[in-house]
Amino acid sequence: MILLALALSASFYWTDVGAKQALVCQVTELESCLANLSPKVRQQLPQTIDGLNHVMARRGAMVLPLVDTQVSGLILISPSHIPQTILVDLSGELHSFPLVEPRKLTLWHELGHLQAADLVDRGLMEGLTDYQHEWVADCYLVWRSAKERLRLDLAWQQYHRRNIDVMKDVSFMSHWTVPVLSQLLSRYSLEELNRFETFDALMGDFLPQLEQASQDTLDEFSSLIHRSFSTQASLHLPSYMYWRKPALRRYFESTLVSLLGRDGANLWLQEQSL
């Protein structure tokens, strides 16, 4: 934990990803950070600092996978663009959700993308869709938080954040990993997660049991989420997508409780016919 804290305060450092390593750089120190890469690896990236900053844009973090026998990828971190709290409008009232250690979770998620590529290399998964990349990355975050904190509070924070993001804007459905996280967190206790010494060991056990939602199912959830949470949805249609409502309630109830309290969540769910 001390080593991680020191790393998070450094401008750049190396961290393990399977048998390889990733280079983590703060965007304010790109030039000195990139000097740690060999010319062969450096050629795979935009050739100028301005080019990298353009690719990064206003993101809080970004991962750039690399083809190399020793280096799995480059992770760029921009602490000033990592939010400390998120806001969501529910029924005309603004609610805040403070984020604990968001930089650490951001790093773990980006490392999770490289771990996803490692799973493919090991033959545990085939070619991944963008959505599969996102939920594998969040599964890594859950495993990493269990191993390092011996608690699941940050794992549940990520779960709630994914829900809140789509409450605000369904364009975040591409990152709505809750259908997978809910299975992971219900299937394994903290103690069981900690028994897996490596992430690929966990995924080797979890993947055969995982139920993956089809794109049609995700599209239906997207429509129902928009209808339930959007401030633009004026018509009350209690039977809309009724066949998805039990699962939607199951996915969102704990998040609503964290925002509104138990009584407020129950009232909101009742108003939405969920």
mmCIF file with all atom_site columns, C-alpha atoms in Angstrom, residues 2-210:
data_model
loop_
_atom_site.group_PDB
_atom_site.id
_atom_site.type_symbol
_atom_site.label_atom_id
_atom_site.label_alt_id
_atom_site.label_comp_id
_atom_site.label_asym_id
_atom_site.label_entity_id
_atom_site.label_seq_id
_atom_site.pdbx_PDB_ins_code
_atom_site.Cartn_x
_atom_site.Cartn_y
_atom_site.Cartn_z
_atom_site.occupancy
_atom_site.B_iso_or_equiv
_atom_site.pdbx_formal_charge
_atom_site.auth_seq_id
_atom_site.auth_comp_id
_atom_site.auth_asym_id
_atom_site.auth_atom_id
_atom_site.pdbx_PDB_model_num
ATOM 1   C CA . ILE A 1 2   ? 2.875   2.396   0.843   1.00 0.00 ? 2   ILE A CA 1
ATOM 2   C CA . LEU A 1 3   ? 4.558   1.602   -2.468  1.00 0.00 ? 3   LEU A CA 1
ATOM 3   C CA . LEU A 1 4   ? 1.319   2.314   -4.326  1.00 0.00 ? 4   LEU A CA 1
ATOM 4   C CA . ALA A 1 5   ? 0.915   5.644   -2.534  1.00 0.00 ? 5   ALA A CA 1
ATOM 5   C CA . LEU A 1 6   ? 4.466   6.611   -3.504  1.00 0.00 ? 6   LEU A CA 1
ATOM 6   C CA . ALA A 1 7   ? 3.814   5.554   -7.081  1.00 0.00 ? 7   ALA A CA 1
ATOM 7   C CA . LEU A 1 8   ? 0.621   7.575   -7.288  1.00 0.00 ? 8   LEU A CA 1
ATOM 8   C CA . SER A 1 9   ? 2.527   10.674  -6.167  1.00 0.00 ? 9   SER A CA 1
ATOM 9   C CA . ALA A 1 10  ? 5.318   10.132  -8.720  1.00 0.00 ? 10  ALA A CA 1
ATOM 10  C CA . SER A 1 11  ? 5.295   11.676  -12.186 1.00 0.00 ? 11  SER A CA 1
ATOM 11  C CA . PHE A 1 12  ? 5.981   8.298   -13.826 1.00 0.00 ? 12  PHE A CA 1
ATOM 12  C CA . TYR A 1 13  ? 6.628   4.698   -12.792 1.00 0.00 ? 13  TYR A CA 1
ATOM 13  C CA . TRP A 1 14  ? 6.467   1.080   -13.943 1.00 0.00 ? 14  TRP A CA 1
ATOM 14  C CA . THR A 1 15  ? 3.835   -1.398  -12.762 1.00 0.00 ? 15  THR A CA 1
ATOM 15  C CA . ASP A 1 16  ? 3.333   -5.103  -13.447 1.00 0.00 ? 16  ASP A CA 1
ATOM 16  C CA . VAL A 1 17  ? 0.784   -6.436  -15.938 1.00 0.00 ? 17  VAL A CA 1
ATOM 17  C CA . GLY A 1 18  ? 1.088   -10.204 -16.014 1.00 0.00 ? 18  GLY A CA 1
ATOM 18  C CA . ALA A 1 19  ? 4.601   -11.066 -17.161 1.00 0.00 ? 19  ALA A CA 1
ATOM 19  C CA . LYS A 1 20  ? 5.091   -7.581  -18.639 1.00 0.00 ? 20  LYS A CA 1
ATOM 20  C CA . GLN A 1 21  ? 5.095   -4.025  -17.318 1.00 0.00 ? 21  GLN A CA 1
ATOM 21  C CA . ALA A 1 22  ? 3.167   -0.856  -18.090 1.00 0.00 ? 22  ALA A CA 1
ATOM 22  C CA . LEU A 1 23  ? 4.581   2.643   -17.923 1.00 0.00 ? 23  LEU A CA 1
ATOM 23  C CA . VAL A 1 24  ? 2.331   5.103   -16.084 1.00 0.00 ? 24  VAL A CA 1
ATOM 24  C CA . CYS A 1 25  ? 2.868   8.794   -16.899 1.00 0.00 ? 25  CYS A CA 1
ATOM 25  C CA . GLN A 1 26  ? 1.325   11.994  -15.642 1.00 0.00 ? 26  GLN A CA 1
ATOM 26  C CA . VAL A 1 27  ? 0.598   14.231  -18.625 1.00 0.00 ? 27  VAL A CA 1
ATOM 27  C CA . THR A 1 28  ? 2.607   17.068  -17.081 1.00 0.00 ? 28  THR A CA 1
ATOM 28  C CA . GLU A 1 29  ? 5.793   14.963  -17.278 1.00 0.00 ? 29  GLU A CA 1
ATOM 29  C CA . LEU A 1 30  ? 5.382   13.255  -20.634 1.00 0.00 ? 30  LEU A CA 1
ATOM 30  C CA . GLU A 1 31  ? 8.772   14.104  -22.093 1.00 0.00 ? 31  GLU A CA 1
ATOM 31  C CA . SER A 1 32  ? 10.822  12.703  -19.206 1.00 0.00 ? 32  SER A CA 1
ATOM 32  C CA . CYS A 1 33  ? 8.457   9.743   -18.876 1.00 0.00 ? 33  CYS A CA 1
ATOM 33  C CA . LEU A 1 34  ? 8.618   8.704   -22.529 1.00 0.00 ? 34  LEU A CA 1
ATOM 34  C CA . ALA A 1 35  ? 12.416  8.700   -22.351 1.00 0.00 ? 35  ALA A CA 1
ATOM 35  C CA . ASN A 1 36  ? 12.021  5.393   -20.482 1.00 0.00 ? 36  ASN A CA 1
ATOM 36  C CA . LEU A 1 37  ? 10.693  3.679   -23.618 1.00 0.00 ? 37  LEU A CA 1
ATOM 37  C CA . SER A 1 38  ? 12.928  2.150   -26.253 1.00 0.00 ? 38  SER A CA 1
ATOM 38  C CA . PRO A 1 39  ? 12.906  3.795   -29.714 1.00 0.00 ? 39  PRO A CA 1
ATOM 39  C CA . LYS A 1 40  ? 11.125  0.723   -31.122 1.00 0.00 ? 40  LYS A CA 1
ATOM 40  C CA . VAL A 1 41  ? 8.281   1.052   -28.620 1.00 0.00 ? 41  VAL A CA 1
ATOM 41  C CA . ARG A 1 42  ? 8.187   4.841   -28.865 1.00 0.00 ? 42  ARG A CA 1
ATOM 42  C CA . GLN A 1 43  ? 7.526   4.572   -32.620 1.00 0.00 ? 43  GLN A CA 1
ATOM 43  C CA . GLN A 1 44  ? 4.131   3.002   -31.885 1.00 0.00 ? 44  GLN A CA 1
ATOM 44  C CA . LEU A 1 45  ? 2.938   6.225   -30.226 1.00 0.00 ? 45  LEU A CA 1
ATOM 45  C CA . PRO A 1 46  ? 2.192   9.695   -31.594 1.00 0.00 ? 46  PRO A CA 1
ATOM 46  C CA . GLN A 1 47  ? 5.579   11.192  -32.363 1.00 0.00 ? 47  GLN A CA 1
ATOM 47  C CA . THR A 1 48  ? 5.145   14.478  -30.491 1.00 0.00 ? 48  THR A CA 1
ATOM 48  C CA . ILE A 1 49  ? 4.032   15.492  -27.006 1.00 0.00 ? 49  ILE A CA 1
ATOM 49  C CA . ASP A 1 50  ? 1.356   17.669  -28.603 1.00 0.00 ? 50  ASP A CA 1
ATOM 50  C CA . GLY A 1 51  ? 0.144   14.626  -30.512 1.00 0.00 ? 51  GLY A CA 1
ATOM 51  C CA . LEU A 1 52  ? -0.204  12.611  -27.311 1.00 0.00 ? 52  LEU A CA 1
ATOM 52  C CA . ASN A 1 53  ? -1.969  15.473  -25.558 1.00 0.00 ? 53  ASN A CA 1
ATOM 53  C CA . HIS A 1 54  ? -4.352  15.747  -28.510 1.00 0.00 ? 54  HIS A CA 1
ATOM 54  C CA . VAL A 1 55  ? -5.202  12.046  -28.251 1.00 0.00 ? 55  VAL A CA 1
ATOM 55  C CA . MET A 1 56  ? -5.623  12.393  -24.489 1.00 0.00 ? 56  MET A CA 1
ATOM 56  C CA . ALA A 1 57  ? -7.905  15.446  -24.866 1.00 0.00 ? 57  ALA A CA 1
ATOM 57  C CA . ARG A 1 58  ? -9.694  16.149  -21.552 1.00 0.00 ? 58  ARG A CA 1
ATOM 58  C CA . ARG A 1 59  ? -9.763  12.578  -20.280 1.00 0.00 ? 59  ARG A CA 1
ATOM 59  C CA . GLY A 1 60  ? -8.710  11.765  -16.751 1.00 0.00 ? 60  GLY A CA 1
ATOM 60  C CA . ALA A 1 61  ? -6.785  8.748   -18.022 1.00 0.00 ? 61  ALA A CA 1
ATOM 61  C CA . MET A 1 62  ? -6.102  6.749   -21.158 1.00 0.00 ? 62  MET A CA 1
ATOM 62  C CA . VAL A 1 63  ? -4.319  3.500   -21.968 1.00 0.00 ? 63  VAL A CA 1
ATOM 63  C CA . LEU A 1 64  ? -2.313  2.908   -25.132 1.00 0.00 ? 64  LEU A CA 1
ATOM 64  C CA . PRO A 1 65  ? -1.518  -0.799  -25.653 1.00 0.00 ? 65  PRO A CA 1
ATOM 65  C CA . LEU A 1 66  ? 1.918   -1.547  -27.098 1.00 0.00 ? 66  LEU A CA 1
ATOM 66  C CA . VAL A 1 67  ? 3.366   -4.514  -28.962 1.00 0.00 ? 67  VAL A CA 1
ATOM 67  C CA . ASP A 1 68  ? 6.535   -5.535  -27.151 1.00 0.00 ? 68  ASP A CA 1
ATOM 68  C CA . THR A 1 69  ? 7.955   -8.520  -25.308 1.00 0.00 ? 69  THR A CA 1
ATOM 69  C CA . GLN A 1 70  ? 8.401   -6.520  -22.092 1.00 0.00 ? 70  GLN A CA 1
ATOM 70  C CA . VAL A 1 71  ? 6.104   -3.473  -22.216 1.00 0.00 ? 71  VAL A CA 1
ATOM 71  C CA . SER A 1 72  ? 2.345   -4.027  -22.342 1.00 0.00 ? 72  SER A CA 1
ATOM 72  C CA . GLY A 1 73  ? 1.284   -0.421  -22.649 1.00 0.00 ? 73  GLY A CA 1
ATOM 73  C CA . LEU A 1 74  ? 1.426   3.235   -21.697 1.00 0.00 ? 74  LEU A CA 1
ATOM 74  C CA . ILE A 1 75  ? -1.085  4.720   -19.255 1.00 0.00 ? 75  ILE A CA 1
ATOM 75  C CA . LEU A 1 76  ? -1.546  8.490   -19.249 1.00 0.00 ? 76  LEU A CA 1
ATOM 76  C CA . ILE A 1 77  ? -2.989  10.129  -16.133 1.00 0.00 ? 77  ILE A CA 1
ATOM 77  C CA . SER A 1 78  ? -4.326  13.687  -15.863 1.00 0.00 ? 78  SER A CA 1
ATOM 78  C CA . PRO A 1 79  ? -5.240  14.174  -12.176 1.00 0.00 ? 79  PRO A CA 1
ATOM 79  C CA . SER A 1 80  ? -6.904  17.546  -12.787 1.00 0.00 ? 80  SER A CA 1
ATOM 80  C CA . HIS A 1 81  ? -9.497  15.845  -15.015 1.00 0.00 ? 81  HIS A CA 1
ATOM 81  C CA . ILE A 1 82  ? -10.360 13.065  -12.560 1.00 0.00 ? 82  ILE A CA 1
ATOM 82  C CA . PRO A 1 83  ? -13.537 14.114  -10.691 1.00 0.00 ? 83  PRO A CA 1
ATOM 83  C CA . GLN A 1 84  ? -13.744 14.027  -6.907  1.00 0.00 ? 84  GLN A CA 1
ATOM 84  C CA . THR A 1 85  ? -17.537 13.909  -6.862  1.00 0.00 ? 85  THR A CA 1
ATOM 85  C CA . ILE A 1 86  ? -20.333 13.351  -9.381  1.00 0.00 ? 86  ILE A CA 1
ATOM 86  C CA . LEU A 1 87  ? -23.773 14.959  -9.496  1.00 0.00 ? 87  LEU A CA 1
ATOM 87  C CA . VAL A 1 88  ? -27.041 13.508  -10.730 1.00 0.00 ? 88  VAL A CA 1
ATOM 88  C CA . ASP A 1 89  ? -30.524 14.993  -11.110 1.00 0.00 ? 89  ASP A CA 1
ATOM 89  C CA . LEU A 1 90  ? -33.259 12.701  -9.794  1.00 0.00 ? 90  LEU A CA 1
ATOM 90  C CA . SER A 1 91  ? -36.835 13.939  -10.173 1.00 0.00 ? 91  SER A CA 1
ATOM 91  C CA . GLY A 1 92  ? -35.697 17.553  -10.309 1.00 0.00 ? 92  GLY A CA 1
ATOM 92  C CA . GLU A 1 93  ? -33.404 17.369  -7.272  1.00 0.00 ? 93  GLU A CA 1
ATOM 93  C CA . LEU A 1 94  ? -29.610 17.381  -7.529  1.00 0.00 ? 94  LEU A CA 1
ATOM 94  C CA . HIS A 1 95  ? -27.731 14.709  -5.570  1.00 0.00 ? 95  HIS A CA 1
ATOM 95  C CA . SER A 1 96  ? -23.977 14.382  -5.074  1.00 0.00 ? 96  SER A CA 1
ATOM 96  C CA . PHE A 1 97  ? -21.921 11.205  -4.867  1.00 0.00 ? 97  PHE A CA 1
ATOM 97  C CA . PRO A 1 98  ? -18.415 11.771  -3.447  1.00 0.00 ? 98  PRO A CA 1
ATOM 98  C CA . LEU A 1 99  ? -15.648 9.577   -4.843  1.00 0.00 ? 99  LEU A CA 1
ATOM 99  C CA . VAL A 1 100 ? -13.048 8.028   -2.539  1.00 0.00 ? 100 VAL A CA 1
ATOM 100 C CA . GLU A 1 101 ? -9.547  7.583   -4.000  1.00 0.00 ? 101 GLU A CA 1
ATOM 101 C CA . PRO A 1 102 ? -10.662 8.235   -7.593  1.00 0.00 ? 102 PRO A CA 1
ATOM 102 C CA . ARG A 1 103 ? -7.082  8.375   -8.913  1.00 0.00 ? 103 ARG A CA 1
ATOM 103 C CA . LYS A 1 104 ? -6.385  4.887   -7.618  1.00 0.00 ? 104 LYS A CA 1
ATOM 104 C CA . LEU A 1 105 ? -9.568  3.497   -9.163  1.00 0.00 ? 105 LEU A CA 1
ATOM 105 C CA . THR A 1 106 ? -8.810  5.242   -12.442 1.00 0.00 ? 106 THR A CA 1
ATOM 106 C CA . LEU A 1 107 ? -5.373  3.636   -12.544 1.00 0.00 ? 107 LEU A CA 1
ATOM 107 C CA . TRP A 1 108 ? -6.746  0.186   -11.699 1.00 0.00 ? 108 TRP A CA 1
ATOM 108 C CA . HIS A 1 109 ? -9.356  0.446   -14.440 1.00 0.00 ? 109 HIS A CA 1
ATOM 109 C CA . GLU A 1 110 ? -6.778  1.426   -17.056 1.00 0.00 ? 110 GLU A CA 1
ATOM 110 C CA . LEU A 1 111 ? -4.504  -1.403  -15.910 1.00 0.00 ? 111 LEU A CA 1
ATOM 111 C CA . GLY A 1 112 ? -7.528  -3.645  -16.284 1.00 0.00 ? 112 GLY A CA 1
ATOM 112 C CA . HIS A 1 113 ? -7.616  -2.893  -20.007 1.00 0.00 ? 113 HIS A CA 1
ATOM 113 C CA . LEU A 1 114 ? -4.073  -4.217  -20.311 1.00 0.00 ? 114 LEU A CA 1
ATOM 114 C CA . GLN A 1 115 ? -5.019  -7.216  -18.180 1.00 0.00 ? 115 GLN A CA 1
ATOM 115 C CA . ALA A 1 116 ? -7.844  -7.879  -20.656 1.00 0.00 ? 116 ALA A CA 1
ATOM 116 C CA . ALA A 1 117 ? -5.309  -8.062  -23.483 1.00 0.00 ? 117 ALA A CA 1
ATOM 117 C CA . ASP A 1 118 ? -3.231  -10.410 -21.329 1.00 0.00 ? 118 ASP A CA 1
ATOM 118 C CA . LEU A 1 119 ? -6.251  -12.712 -20.914 1.00 0.00 ? 119 LEU A CA 1
ATOM 119 C CA . VAL A 1 120 ? -6.543  -12.904 -24.701 1.00 0.00 ? 120 VAL A CA 1
ATOM 120 C CA . ASP A 1 121 ? -2.831  -13.671 -25.010 1.00 0.00 ? 121 ASP A CA 1
ATOM 121 C CA . ARG A 1 122 ? -3.229  -16.475 -22.467 1.00 0.00 ? 122 ARG A CA 1
ATOM 122 C CA . GLY A 1 123 ? -6.179  -17.944 -24.362 1.00 0.00 ? 123 GLY A CA 1
ATOM 123 C CA . LEU A 1 124 ? -8.705  -17.313 -21.574 1.00 0.00 ? 124 LEU A CA 1
ATOM 124 C CA . MET A 1 125 ? -10.753 -15.036 -23.835 1.00 0.00 ? 125 MET A CA 1
ATOM 125 C CA . GLU A 1 126 ? -11.055 -14.537 -27.573 1.00 0.00 ? 126 GLU A CA 1
ATOM 126 C CA . GLY A 1 127 ? -11.023 -11.193 -29.368 1.00 0.00 ? 127 GLY A CA 1
ATOM 127 C CA . LEU A 1 128 ? -12.824 -8.699  -27.147 1.00 0.00 ? 128 LEU A CA 1
ATOM 128 C CA . THR A 1 129 ? -15.456 -6.135  -28.051 1.00 0.00 ? 129 THR A CA 1
ATOM 129 C CA . ASP A 1 130 ? -15.059 -2.627  -26.630 1.00 0.00 ? 130 ASP A CA 1
ATOM 130 C CA . TYR A 1 131 ? -17.794 -3.394  -24.093 1.00 0.00 ? 131 TYR A CA 1
ATOM 131 C CA . GLN A 1 132 ? -16.089 -6.605  -22.983 1.00 0.00 ? 132 GLN A CA 1
ATOM 132 C CA . HIS A 1 133 ? -12.882 -4.633  -22.516 1.00 0.00 ? 133 HIS A CA 1
ATOM 133 C CA . GLU A 1 134 ? -14.743 -2.305  -20.150 1.00 0.00 ? 134 GLU A CA 1
ATOM 134 C CA . TRP A 1 135 ? -16.225 -5.002  -17.940 1.00 0.00 ? 135 TRP A CA 1
ATOM 135 C CA . VAL A 1 136 ? -12.986 -6.984  -17.789 1.00 0.00 ? 136 VAL A CA 1
ATOM 136 C CA . ALA A 1 137 ? -11.221 -3.780  -16.704 1.00 0.00 ? 137 ALA A CA 1
ATOM 137 C CA . ASP A 1 138 ? -13.798 -3.236  -13.961 1.00 0.00 ? 138 ASP A CA 1
ATOM 138 C CA . CYS A 1 139 ? -13.533 -6.875  -12.857 1.00 0.00 ? 139 CYS A CA 1
ATOM 139 C CA . TYR A 1 140 ? -9.803  -6.275  -12.435 1.00 0.00 ? 140 TYR A CA 1
ATOM 140 C CA . LEU A 1 141 ? -10.603 -3.180  -10.373 1.00 0.00 ? 141 LEU A CA 1
ATOM 141 C CA . VAL A 1 142 ? -12.817 -5.284  -8.084  1.00 0.00 ? 142 VAL A CA 1
ATOM 142 C CA . TRP A 1 143 ? -10.147 -7.972  -7.652  1.00 0.00 ? 143 TRP A CA 1
ATOM 143 C CA . ARG A 1 144 ? -7.394  -5.396  -7.100  1.00 0.00 ? 144 ARG A CA 1
ATOM 144 C CA . SER A 1 145 ? -9.407  -3.472  -4.507  1.00 0.00 ? 145 SER A CA 1
ATOM 145 C CA . ALA A 1 146 ? -10.183 -6.694  -2.631  1.00 0.00 ? 146 ALA A CA 1
ATOM 146 C CA . LYS A 1 147 ? -6.505  -7.674  -2.589  1.00 0.00 ? 147 LYS A CA 1
ATOM 147 C CA . GLU A 1 148 ? -5.109  -4.294  -1.577  1.00 0.00 ? 148 GLU A CA 1
ATOM 148 C CA . ARG A 1 149 ? -7.786  -2.898  0.731   1.00 0.00 ? 149 ARG A CA 1
ATOM 149 C CA . LEU A 1 150 ? -9.237  -6.114  2.167   1.00 0.00 ? 150 LEU A CA 1
ATOM 150 C CA . ARG A 1 151 ? -12.613 -4.426  1.686   1.00 0.00 ? 151 ARG A CA 1
ATOM 151 C CA . LEU A 1 152 ? -15.065 -4.040  -1.175  1.00 0.00 ? 152 LEU A CA 1
ATOM 152 C CA . ASP A 1 153 ? -16.047 -0.417  -0.586  1.00 0.00 ? 153 ASP A CA 1
ATOM 153 C CA . LEU A 1 154 ? -14.207 0.850   -3.665  1.00 0.00 ? 154 LEU A CA 1
ATOM 154 C CA . ALA A 1 155 ? -15.593 -1.993  -5.762  1.00 0.00 ? 155 ALA A CA 1
ATOM 155 C CA . TRP A 1 156 ? -19.124 -0.951  -4.818  1.00 0.00 ? 156 TRP A CA 1
ATOM 156 C CA . GLN A 1 157 ? -18.221 2.684   -5.432  1.00 0.00 ? 157 GLN A CA 1
ATOM 157 C CA . GLN A 1 158 ? -17.310 1.763   -9.015  1.00 0.00 ? 158 GLN A CA 1
ATOM 158 C CA . TYR A 1 159 ? -20.587 -0.152  -9.327  1.00 0.00 ? 159 TYR A CA 1
ATOM 159 C CA . HIS A 1 160 ? -22.559 2.901   -8.169  1.00 0.00 ? 160 HIS A CA 1
ATOM 160 C CA . ARG A 1 161 ? -20.560 5.230   -10.388 1.00 0.00 ? 161 ARG A CA 1
ATOM 161 C CA . ARG A 1 162 ? -21.353 3.159   -13.471 1.00 0.00 ? 162 ARG A CA 1
ATOM 162 C CA . ASN A 1 163 ? -25.046 3.378   -12.595 1.00 0.00 ? 163 ASN A CA 1
ATOM 163 C CA . ILE A 1 164 ? -24.938 7.107   -11.895 1.00 0.00 ? 164 ILE A CA 1
ATOM 164 C CA . ASP A 1 165 ? -23.161 7.800   -15.178 1.00 0.00 ? 165 ASP A CA 1
ATOM 165 C CA . VAL A 1 166 ? -25.995 6.190   -17.181 1.00 0.00 ? 166 VAL A CA 1
ATOM 166 C CA . MET A 1 167 ? -28.618 7.846   -14.985 1.00 0.00 ? 167 MET A CA 1
ATOM 167 C CA . LYS A 1 168 ? -27.151 11.136  -16.200 1.00 0.00 ? 168 LYS A CA 1
ATOM 168 C CA . ASP A 1 169 ? -26.569 10.167  -19.821 1.00 0.00 ? 169 ASP A CA 1
ATOM 169 C CA . VAL A 1 170 ? -27.302 6.854   -21.560 1.00 0.00 ? 170 VAL A CA 1
ATOM 170 C CA . SER A 1 171 ? -24.387 7.469   -23.910 1.00 0.00 ? 171 SER A CA 1
ATOM 171 C CA . PHE A 1 172 ? -22.355 5.974   -21.036 1.00 0.00 ? 172 PHE A CA 1
ATOM 172 C CA . MET A 1 173 ? -23.968 2.589   -21.742 1.00 0.00 ? 173 MET A CA 1
ATOM 173 C CA . SER A 1 174 ? -20.670 1.674   -23.395 1.00 0.00 ? 174 SER A CA 1
ATOM 174 C CA . HIS A 1 175 ? -19.199 1.661   -19.864 1.00 0.00 ? 175 HIS A CA 1
ATOM 175 C CA . TRP A 1 176 ? -22.241 0.264   -17.996 1.00 0.00 ? 176 TRP A CA 1
ATOM 176 C CA . THR A 1 177 ? -20.498 -2.793  -16.576 1.00 0.00 ? 177 THR A CA 1
ATOM 177 C CA . VAL A 1 178 ? -23.079 -3.345  -13.833 1.00 0.00 ? 178 VAL A CA 1
ATOM 178 C CA . PRO A 1 179 ? -24.650 -6.492  -15.398 1.00 0.00 ? 179 PRO A CA 1
ATOM 179 C CA . VAL A 1 180 ? -21.249 -8.180  -15.013 1.00 0.00 ? 180 VAL A CA 1
ATOM 180 C CA . LEU A 1 181 ? -20.162 -6.542  -11.747 1.00 0.00 ? 181 LEU A CA 1
ATOM 181 C CA . SER A 1 182 ? -23.413 -7.599  -10.094 1.00 0.00 ? 182 SER A CA 1
ATOM 182 C CA . GLN A 1 183 ? -22.644 -11.233 -10.915 1.00 0.00 ? 183 GLN A CA 1
ATOM 183 C CA . LEU A 1 184 ? -19.042 -10.941 -9.736  1.00 0.00 ? 184 LEU A CA 1
ATOM 184 C CA . LEU A 1 185 ? -19.945 -9.264  -6.435  1.00 0.00 ? 185 LEU A CA 1
ATOM 185 C CA . SER A 1 186 ? -22.796 -11.662 -5.697  1.00 0.00 ? 186 SER A CA 1
ATOM 186 C CA . ARG A 1 187 ? -20.844 -14.792 -6.621  1.00 0.00 ? 187 ARG A CA 1
ATOM 187 C CA . TYR A 1 188 ? -17.675 -14.103 -4.608  1.00 0.00 ? 188 TYR A CA 1
ATOM 188 C CA . SER A 1 189 ? -17.213 -12.853 -1.063  1.00 0.00 ? 189 SER A CA 1
ATOM 189 C CA . LEU A 1 190 ? -14.216 -10.735 -0.096  1.00 0.00 ? 190 LEU A CA 1
ATOM 190 C CA . GLU A 1 191 ? -12.509 -13.828 1.305   1.00 0.00 ? 191 GLU A CA 1
ATOM 191 C CA . GLU A 1 192 ? -13.159 -15.798 -1.881  1.00 0.00 ? 192 GLU A CA 1
ATOM 192 C CA . LEU A 1 193 ? -11.792 -13.007 -4.080  1.00 0.00 ? 193 LEU A CA 1
ATOM 193 C CA . ASN A 1 194 ? -8.653  -12.897 -1.979  1.00 0.00 ? 194 ASN A CA 1
ATOM 194 C CA . ARG A 1 195 ? -8.026  -16.590 -2.499  1.00 0.00 ? 195 ARG A CA 1
ATOM 195 C CA . PHE A 1 196 ? -7.269  -15.935 -6.170  1.00 0.00 ? 196 PHE A CA 1
ATOM 196 C CA . GLU A 1 197 ? -3.578  -15.072 -6.267  1.00 0.00 ? 197 GLU A CA 1
ATOM 197 C CA . THR A 1 198 ? -3.784  -13.715 -9.810  1.00 0.00 ? 198 THR A CA 1
ATOM 198 C CA . PHE A 1 199 ? -6.465  -11.971 -11.833 1.00 0.00 ? 199 PHE A CA 1
ATOM 199 C CA . ASP A 1 200 ? -6.341  -14.598 -14.566 1.00 0.00 ? 200 ASP A CA 1
ATOM 200 C CA . ALA A 1 201 ? -7.030  -17.265 -11.916 1.00 0.00 ? 201 ALA A CA 1
ATOM 201 C CA . LEU A 1 202 ? -10.182 -15.391 -10.902 1.00 0.00 ? 202 LEU A CA 1
ATOM 202 C CA . MET A 1 203 ? -11.319 -14.960 -14.488 1.00 0.00 ? 203 MET A CA 1
ATOM 203 C CA . GLY A 1 204 ? -10.598 -18.592 -15.264 1.00 0.00 ? 204 GLY A CA 1
ATOM 204 C CA . ASP A 1 205 ? -13.131 -19.468 -12.557 1.00 0.00 ? 205 ASP A CA 1
ATOM 205 C CA . PHE A 1 206 ? -15.630 -16.679 -13.264 1.00 0.00 ? 206 PHE A CA 1
ATOM 206 C CA . LEU A 1 207 ? -15.888 -16.669 -17.060 1.00 0.00 ? 207 LEU A CA 1
ATOM 207 C CA . PRO A 1 208 ? -17.455 -20.142 -17.471 1.00 0.00 ? 208 PRO A CA 1
ATOM 208 C CA . GLN A 1 209 ? -20.240 -19.092 -15.069 1.00 0.00 ? 209 GLN A CA 1
ATOM 209 C CA . LEU A 1 210 ? -20.775 -15.578 -16.453 1.00 0.00 ? 210 LEU A CA 1
#
